[in-house]
Amino acid sequence: MSSLKLSGVRKSYGAVEVIKGVDLDIESKEFVVFVGPSGCGKSTLLRMIAGLEEITAGELDIGGKRMNGVDPSKRGIAMVFQSYALYPHMTVRENMGFALRFAKVPKEQIERQVLEAARILALDPLLDRFPKELSGGQRQRVAIGRAIVRQPEVFLFDEPLSNLDAELRVHMRIEIARLHKELQATIIYVTHDQVEAMTLADKIVVLRDGVIEQVGKPLELYDNPANQFVAGFIGSPKMNFLPARIVQKDAGTAVIELVHHEGVRLSLPLAGGAVGDLVTLGIRPEHFGLPGEGAADMTLEVDVAEHLGSTSYVYARAAGEPIIIEREESRDQGDQERITVSVDPSRTYLFDQAGQRIR
Amino acid sequence: MTWAVFRRALVYVLLSIAAFVSVFPFFWMIIGATNTSADIIRGKTSIGGALLTNAATFFTQVDAPRIFFNSAFIAIVGTVLTLIISSLAGYGFEMFRSRFRERIFALLLLLLSIPFAAMMVPLFVMFSQAKLVNTYVAVIAPTVASIFIIFYFRQATKAFPRELRDAARIDGLSEWQIFLYVYLPVMRSTYAAATIIVFMANWNNYLWPLIVLQTADNKTITLILSALTSAYTPDYGMLLFGTVLATLPTLVIFFVLQRRFVEGMLGAVK
Amino acid sequence: MAQARLERKEQINGWAFVAPALVLLGLFMIYPIVWSLWMSFQVGKGMNLSFGGFANIIRLTKDPVFLRALGNTFTFFIVQVPIMIVLALLFAVALNDATLRFRGLFRTAIFVPCVTSLIAYSTVFKSMFATDGIINQTLMALHLISGPISWFGDPFWAKVAIIIAITWRWTGYNMIFYLAALQNIDRSIYEAARIDGVPAWARFRYLTIPMLKPVILFTTVVSTIGTLQLFDEVYNFTAGTGGPSDSTVTLSLYIYNLTFKFMPSFGYSATVSWVIVLVVAVLSFLQFLVARDRRRA
């Protein structure tokens, strides 16, 4: 299995630059997920690695070898597409074995490899069916099987679960994670769904507007986002962002006050900054405490409370700004009432006006 | 030079040759319309000064207004009627299914393979007996129900969203109103493509008008020019002038409806 | 109760929409076909008809003009249709490349011949292919031939000229069908094949062609029907003679002559027209058969 290295990779369509200098190291056997909002360039980056798009500037190495401009079929990669891209007029068996026919592989070996891949993916009973006779999940597995058969150095997945319904998506997620373990493969996986990213990845690459915002292990990104964008992107429901101001500053600590809730003051460790600076306080919905538990309490007007059984989501307002609170054991919280929550400073994040994390 | 670059160059060359070959006759025709017959035969490929002479000769030999009116009337009325009747049928076959009508449709497809030659004699006899030979009716009537166009509309209707019809029904529209106010606007490109095809076919229709139109002043431009071409020593300059005139309508319609046409074809080939 | 009424409404509407077309077809197609079938068993000149059983069919086998017409029609079909289909496919595949420049221009140019008026292109082609016409002049200038080809004076070359003309006329038409079908194919299929190392020729042969099979079948059947009924071009190019010396007579031309030029033998001409029907039916059936078999393989 191979490692990858991207150095200063850029991509432009005419005058428009869509990938603006990406540096990335991917270890062998690592499961890396490219995640980000629509248009961030994650699919473009994947296609550049695949060789379907040209790299305008920068270097791409796969397995230590320079791969810029190398034909896709010679990069040691296999790709699973969002639409599966199965050959509609061939059976599952033919679909999976098709590429090997041109690699001068003897027929018996092709058959063996196809059967092996089919076994791994539980496709044995479907080998003689045509794609149109298969369900979405089955087609997906055939697409993956087609990739496995080629025994590539790197697997590329382009939003493979987007076309599946919710339940199937969960099931296939587990399948893909299992595959990763069994094949010990290097996988690059593109998705816009941060849940898939969190659950599948060894390493997540968060992209926005063609730039890497942060790279790290899933929990690292959750616990320690480098900027406001990553903080808001990872974690569901989204982190709440409240404007605040520094009202007191000592070396190493600061006291900040929420702009719209005078009276809510928190003392936080902070190296830089001066009194009067505007900052943004980030706090995840699941990190609000019961009144009295934390350093400061806030009372909010509730718009809507959603009860899912074990958890409740309370959509509240603080001086016109929406806040989401996630809480267990809040079944009694009704709509249009008030709620009091507490804030624990150790579970908050501070960001400057440019969105960067400040500590 | 890599193979990929070479292949790309080859493609451009191939397409350029094809495009040139396709367009050259038009170019030649227009040039020819401005030259004298003698020059044309000699193979002159530059613009000459005989345009007005050719025009004069043409208009004296041919009762152009009348002849073009014949062609136009037949083509326009024929196209309109064909579109109406055939699209109604295509819509009907697709939207209101019944086993019996499916079998009829299958029969229609079989009928497509019947050559016109098999029907032209009985048709001629029919119209003779009805004393309708040499009339517009005789030329237009047999072409109005076109199986090919019915098939084309049926295919295209497969892509028509049923929800639109359901919503219209809930809103209280009658089936006829649905066809008129919902289907027609949505299927514009299909109609555009069909218009080009049908108009062209009608304007260029040769064999049947040849059989059925007997007097010179009822003939279409297609027939007249064809007759003139068979003269022993045709005046090519005049002829090419006439053909330029005869080609203009179809070219105009094509260019006007062109974009819709490709959309329409895309919609039907599913 | 309401269900039954709903179904009745469906039925009524269904018939209402298709009725006008069906009536017209019944009148102008079914009736003539039936009449023509009955006619093919009649012998006699003009309106003096009497039942002749299979006499017409026997006459067919002994009729040299008919046999030549059959041969010619078949020759046109065998040569012209495959060439046109292959060319149309190649052009469509070439034009399906989104990175190609001037795509729209090429596409329009190749399609424009289909919009030509029949007369326009007959006249133009006749003058281009005249013995001292531009085609000969160009060929001689390129040193491809030493002397001018008498295109319409030579039995072989006359056929060639007509085949060239028809191919010129209709290739663009079929190309548009293929282009439309190609654009409906998911681009990722080709990308997947590229990544998997399937060479370009194999992508064309094992992916494009099979995926286009329905359209190709449709166009070949339609082209078959068209070419087997060939009339317009031959009539115009040879001034109705089907010459030289019957070398370009097609079945339809023969029927026309039998009916309108010579002393009309309605019965016999009807019989000849049924020959066309038969040949078309057989060939179409064969084409469907070929299309089906390859799928299993």
Coordinates of N, CA and C in Angstrom, one line a residue, chain A residues 47 50-52 72-73 77-79 81 83 85-90 98-99 101-102 130 132 146 150, chain C residues 186-199 201-203 206-208 210-211 295-297:
Chain A
R47 N -10.0 14.2 -8.0 CA -9.8 14.0 -9.4 C -8.4 14.3 -9.9
A50 N -6.4 11.4 -9.0 CA -6.8 10.3 -9.9 C -6.2 10.5 -11.3
G51 N -5.9 11.8 -11.7 CA -5.4 12.0 -13.0 C -6.5 12.4 -14.0
L52 N -7.7 12.6 -13.5 CA -8.8 13.0 -14.4 C -8.8 14.5 -14.6
P72 N -4.0 8.2 -15.7 CA -4.7 7.6 -14.6 C -4.5 6.1 -14.4
S73 N -4.5 5.4 -15.5 CA -4.4 3.9 -15.3 C -3.1 3.5 -14.8
I77 N -4.1 3.5 -8.9 CA -5.2 3.8 -8.1 C -6.5 3.2 -8.7
A78 N -7.5 3.1 -7.9 CA -8.9 2.7 -8.3 C -9.9 3.7 -7.7
M79 N -10.9 3.9 -8.4 CA -11.9 5.0 -8.0 C -13.3 4.4 -7.9
F81 N -17.1 5.9 -7.9 CA -17.8 7.1 -8.2 C -19.1 7.2 -7.5
S83 N -21.9 8.0 -8.7 CA -23.0 7.4 -9.5 C -22.7 5.9 -9.8
A85 N -21.1 4.4 -11.7 CA -20.5 4.2 -13.1 C -20.3 2.7 -13.5
L86 N -21.3 1.9 -13.2 CA -21.3 0.5 -13.7 C -21.6 0.4 -15.1
Y87 N -21.0 -0.5 -15.8 CA -21.3 -0.7 -17.2 C -22.7 -1.4 -17.3
P88 N -23.7 -0.7 -17.9 CA -25.1 -1.2 -17.8 C -25.3 -2.5 -18.6
H89 N -24.5 -2.8 -19.6 CA -24.8 -3.9 -20.4 C -23.9 -5.1 -20.1
M90 N -23.2 -5.0 -18.9 CA -22.4 -6.2 -18.5 C -22.9 -6.7 -17.2
F98 N -13.7 -6.6 -16.2 CA -13.5 -6.0 -17.4 C -12.1 -5.4 -17.6
A99 N -11.7 -4.6 -16.6 CA -10.4 -3.9 -16.7 C -9.2 -4.9 -16.8
R101 N -9.0 -7.6 -18.3 CA -8.9 -8.2 -19.6 C -7.8 -7.5 -20.4
F102 N -7.6 -6.2 -20.1 CA -6.7 -5.4 -20.8 C -5.4 -5.3 -20.2
F130 N -27.5 -8.1 -13.9 CA -27.1 -6.9 -14.5 C -27.4 -5.7 -13.6
K132 N -29.0 -3.0 -13.7 CA -30.4 -2.5 -13.5 C -31.2 -3.4 -12.6
R146 N -15.3 -3.7 -8.1 CA -14.5 -3.4 -9.4 C -13.2 -2.8 -9.0
R150 N -8.7 -4.7 -8.9 CA -7.5 -4.2 -9.5 C -6.3 -4.1 -8.6
Chain C
D186 N -23.7 8.4 -18.7 CA -23.0 8.9 -17.6 C -21.5 9.0 -17.9
R187 N -21.0 10.3 -17.7 CA -19.5 10.5 -18.1 C -18.6 9.6 -17.2
S188 N -19.1 9.4 -16.0 CA -18.2 8.6 -15.0 C -17.9 7.2 -15.5
I189 N -18.7 6.7 -16.4 CA -18.5 5.3 -16.9 C -17.2 5.4 -17.7
Y190 N -17.0 6.4 -18.5 CA -15.7 6.5 -19.2 C -14.5 6.8 -18.3
E191 N -14.8 7.6 -17.3 CA -13.7 7.9 -16.4 C -13.3 6.7 -15.7
A192 N -14.3 5.9 -15.2 CA -13.9 4.7 -14.5 C -13.1 3.8 -15.4
A193 N -13.5 3.7 -16.7 CA -12.8 2.8 -17.6 C -11.3 3.3 -17.8
R194 N -11.2 4.6 -17.9 CA -9.9 5.2 -18.1 C -9.0 4.9 -16.9
I195 N -9.5 5.1 -15.7 CA -8.7 4.8 -14.5 C -8.4 3.3 -14.5
D196 N -9.3 2.5 -14.9 CA -9.0 1.0 -14.8 C -8.1 0.6 -16.0
G197 N -7.7 1.5 -16.8 CA -6.7 1.1 -17.8 C -7.3 0.5 -19.1
V198 N -8.6 0.8 -19.3 CA -9.2 0.3 -20.6 C -8.8 1.2 -21.7
P199 N -8.1 0.7 -22.7 CA -7.7 1.6 -23.8 C -8.8 2.2 -24.6
W201 N -9.7 2.4 -27.8 CA -10.4 1.6 -28.8 C -11.4 0.6 -28.1
A202 N -10.9 0.1 -26.9 CA -11.8 -0.8 -26.2 C -13.0 -0.1 -25.6
R203 N -12.8 1.1 -25.1 CA -13.9 1.9 -24.6 C -14.9 2.1 -25.7
Y206 N -16.3 -1.8 -26.5 CA -17.0 -2.6 -25.5 C -17.9 -1.8 -24.7
L207 N -17.8 -0.5 -24.7 CA -18.7 0.4 -23.9 C -19.6 1.2 -24.8
T208 N -19.1 2.0 -25.6 CA -19.9 2.9 -26.4 C -20.9 2.2 -27.3
P210 N -22.0 -1.0 -27.4 CA -23.1 -1.7 -26.7 C -24.1 -0.8 -26.1
M211 N -23.6 0.3 -25.5 CA -24.6 1.2 -24.8 C -25.4 1.9 -25.8
R295 N -26.0 -9.4 -27.3 CA -26.2 -9.1 -25.9 C -25.9 -10.2 -25.0
R296 N -26.3 -11.4 -25.4 CA -26.1 -12.6 -24.5 C -24.6 -12.9 -24.5
A297 N -23.9 -12.7 -25.6 CA -22.4 -13.0 -25.6 C -21.7 -11.9 -24.8

